[in-house]
Amino acid sequence: MSVAGLKKQFYKASQLVSEKVGGAEGTKLDDDFKEMEKKVDVTSKAVAEVLVRTIEYLQPNPASRAKLTMLNTVSKIRGQVKSPGYPQPEGLLGECMARHGKELGGESNFGDALLDAGESMKRLAEVKDSLDIEVKQNFIDPLQNLCDKDLKEIQHHLKKLEGRRLDFDYKKKRQGRIPDEELRQALEKFQESKEVAETSMHNLLETDIEQVSQLSALVDAQLDYHRQAVQILDELAEKLRRRVREASSRPKREYKPKPREPFDLGEPEQSNGGFPSAPKSTASASIRSSDKPVRTPSRTVRECPRAVPAQCGRLGPGGCGAHTAASPAPLDQPSCKALYDFEPENDGELGFREGDLITLTNQIDENWYEGMLRGQSGFFPLSYVEVLVPLPQ
């Protein structure tokens, strides 16, 4: 920074201290300017909060929002252009219904109804995806651009204006000791910054019709979504009513239990009325049984389901039972223990079972960790594990 720049910064700091501490009065801006500045400040706060609430409206589940943000960040780190989409709850419900409907089969009225409902839920998820895209393009993106460009530019002009005001007030109070030309230049720069800030604020407030148009686009997208949703649900309701009528008109089949097969225990061979040690068998059966090799009783050894026994994490009482002498790996590095089973649903996630010991390698955010288990690396939620040795700060 040049000597002149250092002097100017010193003038601004001195004037600011004299106003905050000494109670000195600086140059007052006119009421119209203050009113415009107040309206711009309210507009800025309104746009910022509306953006946050709109995203919450489209993605109401905070856990899913955090998960989607993490996956998008990972995709950018890996250089993936296409980011994963938001998992719509209607789509997840539809997949659940369709899966169980197929398991019940076509002979079940409930199974057929689940298939119909599942297909409709998937269509609702597609319509919701269209709503998300429409709102993002015509409402969220324009408002975000307003925050990042116009409002930020106005804040820059206001900050510059405040700095030039402090510089002008410092020199004005020392008139006579500071050259008149330098004082005149400070006044011109102050007035120039005031005009630029006024112009930018005026343009923003006078063109608020653009924000009204963007709000109208949001409502139009919602209307279109609800119209399509009503149509899909009307069709589903009619299908279900028709299935109810068809099922009610069918004659009910009576349940006829199968006749019980007789079970002959044979005559008791013991005087006290006890049962014989083995039932009577036919000659062919005795021949087959005699062909079988006789094995002495032995202790059954179960195999540990984990690839690495030391990572079982469930030794001793209540454990897997495959081994009791082994002990967990020494906790000499950041690690955690799985409290529940976690099934991965997206690329990059690390699946594990209750009791697994996972090596921690990184913390993505306050809700997600990155770790390694059995040579596999991936991400998993913090709520599923208990941290044993935390990561170094």
mmCIF file of N, CA, C and O in Angstrom, residues 253-261:
data_model
loop_
_atom_site.group_PDB
_atom_site.id
_atom_site.type_symbol
_atom_site.label_atom_id
_atom_site.label_comp_id
_atom_site.label_asym_id
_atom_site.label_seq_id
_atom_site.Cartn_x
_atom_site.Cartn_y
_atom_site.Cartn_z
ATOM 1 N N ARG A 253 -64.787 -67.668 -0.186
ATOM 2 C CA ARG A 253 -64.430 -69.073 -0.132
ATOM 3 C C ARG A 253 -64.282 -69.503 1.325
ATOM 4 O O ARG A 253 -63.607 -68.834 2.100
ATOM 5 N N GLU A 254 -64.956 -70.594 1.643
ATOM 6 C CA GLU A 254 -64.865 -71.102 3.000
ATOM 7 C C GLU A 254 -63.583 -71.886 3.180
ATOM 8 O O GLU A 254 -63.129 -72.590 2.276
ATOM 9 N N TYR A 255 -63.043 -71.759 4.336
ATOM 10 C CA TYR A 255 -61.812 -72.475 4.638
ATOM 11 C C TYR A 255 -62.139 -73.880 5.112
ATOM 12 O O TYR A 255 -62.929 -74.075 6.048
ATOM 13 N N LYS A 256 -61.566 -74.852 4.437
ATOM 14 C CA LYS A 256 -61.745 -76.244 4.809
ATOM 15 C C LYS A 256 -60.394 -76.810 5.221
ATOM 16 O O LYS A 256 -59.505 -76.962 4.378
ATOM 17 N N PRO A 257 -60.229 -77.102 6.495
ATOM 18 C CA PRO A 257 -58.934 -77.642 6.928
ATOM 19 C C PRO A 257 -58.688 -79.026 6.343
ATOM 20 O O PRO A 257 -59.615 -79.809 6.140
ATOM 21 N N LYS A 258 -57.467 -79.303 6.038
ATOM 22 C CA LYS A 258 -57.097 -80.605 5.504
ATOM 23 C C LYS A 258 -57.233 -81.663 6.599
ATOM 24 O O LYS A 258 -56.995 -81.398 7.770
ATOM 25 N N PRO A 259 -57.610 -82.896 6.203
ATOM 26 C CA PRO A 259 -57.718 -83.956 7.220
ATOM 27 C C PRO A 259 -56.360 -84.264 7.831
ATOM 28 O O PRO A 259 -55.335 -84.257 7.152
ATOM 29 N N ARG A 260 -56.378 -84.490 9.115
ATOM 30 C CA ARG A 260 -55.137 -84.764 9.818
ATOM 31 C C ARG A 260 -54.648 -86.178 9.514
ATOM 32 O O ARG A 260 -55.440 -87.132 9.481
ATOM 33 N N GLU A 261 -53.380 -86.308 9.275
ATOM 34 C CA GLU A 261 -52.808 -87.621 9.018
ATOM 35 C C GLU A 261 -52.628 -88.367 10.331
ATOM 36 O O GLU A 261 -52.201 -87.791 11.330
#
